[in-house]
XYZ file of C-alpha atoms in Angstrom:
348
model
C 9.955 13.612 21.912
C 10.746 11.376 18.923
C 8.374 8.778 17.473
C 10.619 6.030 18.881
C 10.482 7.536 22.382
C 6.694 7.883 22.156
C 6.394 4.291 20.976
C 8.593 2.942 23.781
C 6.849 4.996 26.476
C 3.406 3.957 25.214
C 4.383 0.275 25.053
C 5.917 0.385 28.544
C 2.743 1.889 30.043
C 0.564 -0.697 28.308
C 2.706 -3.601 29.489
C 2.547 -2.338 33.080
C -1.243 -2.051 32.892
C -1.421 -5.522 31.328
C 0.530 -7.061 34.235
C -1.574 -5.292 36.865
C -4.810 -6.379 35.162
C -3.653 -9.993 34.970
C -2.732 -10.075 38.660
C -5.975 -8.419 39.777
C -8.615 -9.910 37.486
C -7.244 -13.006 35.844
C -6.749 -14.120 32.264
C -10.241 -13.430 30.807
C -10.250 -9.755 31.768
C -6.653 -9.438 30.646
C -7.527 -10.869 27.221
C -10.336 -8.356 26.854
C -7.913 -5.574 27.754
C -5.474 -6.833 25.077
C -8.171 -6.598 22.402
C -8.930 -3.016 23.380
C -5.213 -2.202 23.341
C -4.652 -3.390 19.781
C -7.718 -1.524 18.548
C -6.759 1.725 20.274
C -3.048 2.049 19.449
C -2.546 5.638 18.294
C -2.608 5.752 14.469
C 0.486 7.926 14.296
C 2.382 4.983 15.835
C 0.836 2.148 13.844
C 0.827 3.970 10.519
C 3.750 6.348 10.568
C 6.597 4.450 12.233
C 9.481 4.728 9.752
C 7.511 6.730 7.148
C 7.579 10.463 6.484
C 4.422 10.223 4.352
C 1.673 7.629 4.614
C -1.657 7.684 2.787
C -4.221 5.052 3.752
C -7.028 4.249 1.274
C -7.376 7.893 0.277
C -10.169 8.940 -2.079
C -10.993 12.412 -3.320
C -14.160 13.608 -5.028
C -14.953 17.014 -6.441
C -18.728 16.964 -6.329
C -19.641 13.767 -8.143
C -16.332 13.625 -10.023
C -13.863 11.066 -8.720
C -10.240 12.268 -8.768
C -8.644 9.540 -6.625
C -9.937 6.159 -5.530
C -8.506 4.234 -2.541
C -4.912 5.356 -3.030
C -2.370 4.044 -0.514
C 1.162 5.418 -0.457
C 4.170 5.322 1.816
C 7.369 7.325 1.508
C 10.416 6.848 3.685
C 13.128 9.313 4.633
C 15.519 9.818 1.733
C 13.230 8.139 -0.796
C 12.381 9.386 -4.292
C 8.893 8.435 -5.503
C 7.949 9.165 -9.104
C 4.256 9.449 -10.015
C 3.815 8.692 -13.710
C 0.509 9.159 -15.482
C -1.313 11.064 -18.220
C -3.197 14.326 -17.772
C -6.153 13.865 -15.451
C -4.723 10.743 -13.792
C -4.855 12.278 -10.300
C -1.165 13.072 -9.784
C -1.676 16.744 -8.892
C -4.585 15.916 -6.596
C -2.460 13.412 -4.678
C 0.356 15.949 -4.233
C -2.071 18.583 -2.966
C -3.540 16.110 -0.493
C -0.077 15.330 0.886
C 0.688 19.062 1.018
C -2.462 19.587 3.090
C -4.044 21.826 0.449
C -6.938 19.418 -0.054
C -8.837 17.389 2.520
C -9.494 13.758 1.506
C -13.097 12.699 0.986
C -12.206 9.458 2.744
C -9.051 7.824 4.031
C -6.235 9.251 6.152
C -2.943 11.009 5.459
C -0.009 11.103 7.879
C 2.964 13.427 7.394
C 6.035 13.460 9.627
C 4.265 11.456 12.306
C 0.957 13.340 12.499
C -2.364 13.058 10.727
C -3.276 15.987 8.514
C -6.615 17.715 9.132
C -6.925 16.106 12.553
C -7.207 19.260 14.656
C -3.650 19.394 15.889
C -3.558 23.182 15.489
C -0.162 24.841 15.680
C 1.585 21.515 15.098
C 0.100 21.359 11.611
C 1.505 24.805 10.862
C 4.964 23.607 11.915
C 4.666 20.509 9.749
C 3.636 22.594 6.751
C 6.923 24.511 7.079
C 8.756 21.240 6.548
C 6.929 20.578 3.259
C 7.594 22.345 -0.042
C 5.185 22.172 -2.956
C 5.826 23.330 -6.522
C 2.535 23.090 -8.388
C 1.529 23.169 -12.014
C 1.404 26.966 -11.987
C 4.355 29.075 -10.936
C 2.826 30.531 -7.726
C 4.799 33.733 -8.250
C 3.778 37.396 -8.287
C 4.219 38.697 -11.838
C 4.428 42.405 -11.029
C 7.423 42.218 -8.657
C 10.995 41.076 -9.166
C 12.393 37.580 -8.806
C 14.323 38.643 -5.708
C 11.297 40.254 -4.069
C 9.236 37.126 -4.752
C 11.768 34.882 -3.065
C 12.306 37.284 -0.157
C 8.547 37.299 0.400
C 8.355 33.501 0.545
C 11.452 33.373 2.750
C 9.652 35.602 5.228
C 6.655 33.264 5.228
C 9.001 30.437 6.174
C 10.784 32.538 8.812
C 14.143 32.074 7.090
C 16.697 34.420 8.680
C 18.994 36.385 6.336
C 17.778 34.569 3.195
C 19.661 36.627 0.566
C 22.701 34.347 0.489
C 20.573 31.229 0.042
C 18.452 32.898 -2.648
C 21.544 33.925 -4.603
C 22.962 30.393 -4.312
C 19.756 28.787 -5.617
C 19.458 31.237 -8.501
C 23.108 30.573 -9.287
C 22.491 26.823 -9.350
C 20.053 27.353 -12.233
C 22.081 30.067 -13.975
C 19.586 32.889 -13.455
C 21.222 34.978 -10.713
C 21.665 37.842 -13.175
C 17.856 37.982 -13.615
C 16.992 38.485 -9.948
C 16.052 42.149 -10.425
C 13.741 41.438 -13.377
C 9.983 41.322 -12.886
C 8.546 37.835 -13.238
C 6.179 38.963 -16.004
C 9.237 39.731 -18.158
C 10.608 36.194 -17.989
C 10.167 33.245 -20.354
C 8.132 30.233 -19.268
C 11.278 28.197 -18.743
C 12.855 30.865 -16.556
C 9.660 31.248 -14.533
C 9.773 27.509 -13.930
C 13.348 27.787 -12.654
C 12.303 30.545 -10.242
C 9.368 28.428 -9.051
C 11.749 25.535 -8.366
C 14.044 27.891 -6.419
C 11.011 28.962 -4.360
C 10.227 25.316 -3.565
C 13.826 24.674 -2.491
C 14.082 27.833 -0.436
C 13.153 26.495 2.992
C 15.316 23.337 2.840
C 12.252 21.203 3.619
C 12.165 17.540 4.643
C 9.542 16.699 2.007
C 9.548 18.087 -1.515
C 6.427 17.751 -3.693
C 7.019 18.568 -7.353
C 4.292 18.658 -10.002
C 5.864 18.327 -13.468
C 8.852 20.526 -12.559
C 10.684 19.840 -15.824
C 7.872 21.377 -17.910
C 9.284 24.154 -20.127
C 12.864 23.408 -19.047
C 15.522 22.933 -21.705
C 17.716 19.786 -21.545
C 20.533 21.575 -19.715
C 18.185 22.932 -17.033
C 16.506 19.529 -16.703
C 19.893 17.979 -16.036
C 20.670 20.647 -13.412
C 17.356 19.856 -11.720
C 18.031 16.113 -11.799
C 21.465 16.546 -10.224
C 20.082 18.900 -7.563
C 17.304 16.479 -6.588
C 19.704 13.540 -6.417
C 21.870 15.520 -3.978
C 18.833 16.285 -1.832
C 17.882 12.603 -1.676
C 21.427 11.726 -0.593
C 21.034 14.314 2.168
C 17.939 12.473 3.427
C 15.191 14.557 1.829
C 12.065 12.767 0.606
C 10.729 13.696 -2.842
C 7.460 12.933 -4.622
C 7.793 13.894 -8.280
C 4.835 13.855 -10.684
C 5.371 13.640 -14.425
C 3.752 12.462 -17.639
C 7.096 12.262 -19.455
C 8.051 8.672 -20.227
C 11.751 9.492 -20.538
C 11.869 10.549 -16.875
C 11.397 6.934 -15.842
C 15.141 6.530 -16.280
C 16.282 9.899 -14.923
C 16.071 8.998 -11.242
C 16.681 6.041 -8.975
C 13.122 5.939 -7.774
C 10.135 3.913 -6.736
C 7.610 4.441 -9.533
C 3.834 4.544 -9.185
C 1.907 4.284 -12.435
C -1.367 6.201 -11.980
C -4.390 6.185 -14.262
C -7.948 7.410 -13.660
C -7.352 7.975 -9.978
C -5.915 4.540 -9.228
C -2.428 3.099 -8.852
C -2.152 0.581 -11.661
C 1.401 -0.586 -11.013
C 4.362 0.119 -8.769
C 8.027 -0.804 -8.802
C 11.282 0.090 -10.523
C 11.510 1.351 -14.099
C 12.802 -2.036 -15.254
C 10.032 -3.995 -13.524
C 7.348 -1.755 -15.025
C 8.812 -1.802 -18.513
C 9.446 -5.547 -18.428
C 5.730 -6.144 -17.827
C 4.803 -4.477 -21.119
C 4.438 -6.795 -24.084
C 4.513 -6.182 -27.860
C 6.495 -2.963 -27.738
C 6.936 -0.825 -30.850
C 10.488 0.407 -31.368
C 11.443 3.034 -33.935
C 15.093 2.896 -35.002
C 16.742 5.409 -37.315
C 20.133 4.725 -38.897
C 22.655 6.987 -40.582
C 23.151 4.542 -43.452
C 21.034 2.133 -45.491
C 20.224 -1.171 -43.795
C 18.316 -4.217 -45.046
C 16.163 -4.352 -41.903
C 14.024 -7.186 -43.293
C 17.085 -9.439 -43.307
C 17.711 -8.901 -39.574
C 15.988 -11.888 -38.004
C 15.153 -12.413 -34.357
C 12.380 -12.291 -31.793
C 10.751 -9.270 -33.416
C 8.685 -8.225 -36.439
C 9.385 -5.428 -38.912
C 6.157 -3.392 -38.998
C 7.178 -0.402 -41.096
C 10.134 0.844 -43.097
C 10.676 4.305 -44.584
C 14.136 5.247 -45.824
C 16.512 4.796 -42.906
C 13.713 4.685 -40.330
C 12.277 1.340 -39.166
C 9.540 0.321 -36.745
C 9.927 -3.095 -35.134
C 7.603 -4.821 -32.694
C 9.426 -6.793 -30.014
C 7.889 -9.297 -27.612
C 9.207 -7.480 -24.534
C 11.530 -4.677 -23.496
C 14.307 -7.162 -22.713
C 14.555 -7.928 -26.442
C 15.470 -4.353 -27.434
C 19.235 -4.589 -26.683
C 19.401 -7.745 -28.826
C 17.635 -5.943 -31.688
C 20.021 -2.981 -31.485
C 23.038 -5.299 -31.409
C 21.759 -7.181 -34.461
C 21.336 -3.979 -36.468
C 24.817 -2.795 -35.459
C 26.303 -6.204 -36.338
C 24.765 -5.948 -39.819
C 26.595 -2.652 -40.385
C 23.862 -0.259 -39.304
C 25.015 2.996 -37.713
C 22.225 3.819 -35.270
C 21.196 7.461 -34.960
C 18.262 7.119 -32.549
C 16.050 4.630 -30.748
C 12.536 5.650 -29.682
C 10.172 3.285 -27.962
C 7.539 2.662 -25.319
C 5.777 6.017 -25.254
C 2.644 4.884 -27.057
C 2.635 1.517 -25.286
C 2.819 3.010 -21.798
C 0.261 5.703 -22.561
C -2.135 3.004 -23.832
C -1.559 0.988 -20.641
C -2.106 4.051 -18.448
C -5.347 4.848 -20.243
C -6.853 1.367 -19.810
């Protein structure tokens, strides 16, 4: 029975009881019944309707150490959520809570319509099969081959005849010819590709990825980005943790900026970046430019050869600065900005 059917059936039964109570006992008793009804609506209806993941005021402590504090999160079907934060911000802890690997110290987590760690037995096991988690370590067995690793995990997920799917995933990342190599013989980047293939193996509804682009070269990172975008179009929900500033722009996503176990900001990449003031921008040109003569809503902070550091009032000023340099004859080689500013904001 779907969540909508459950909701409709529950509401119908309540309305019938409401009418009977009103007819038998009058308005006062009926009002009391209404109060009880709104307090006792099943949480999987009130909290999960329309969401595949919902975290409500979740905190997590390890002994006396606080990892997360009153985090609330909702993820809809086909949504990409990017968790951005420095090391130790709580990103990995949040992913493990959603995966059911950790139990929250306080708060509640709902996944695919049911509350995790709420004694629903075999149902939780079925839900776990619809979640894939790729953590900060590879979660692979070093002493056996790539193929044997993936066949082992396919068996855990009860995937029938998995060889064709395994070969297709390895082919997507250009490592099909390495499937008979032991994992211990592979580079870190190749191990990461295998770990991503493992996470994609069971075609799950929810994909939890903890810094999956770590150790990947630019070409592999682009393959991963394209693969994840296809999955989102197919209706998969993805929570992607990273500390890389450049990945803000890699995905069409809802971004949560996390620092010291709290969500500091949420929104699109543009809304987050537009809120940052006094941004340092480093611009390198191929030719000599009199950067001091380029006037506008910015300040030249440093100049060394063909490399210049400007401070702009806001991110929206950067295109104007670039256009001004180009108009003055500057041939721009690179533009680097925001990393230090965002890291400082995340660390506050």
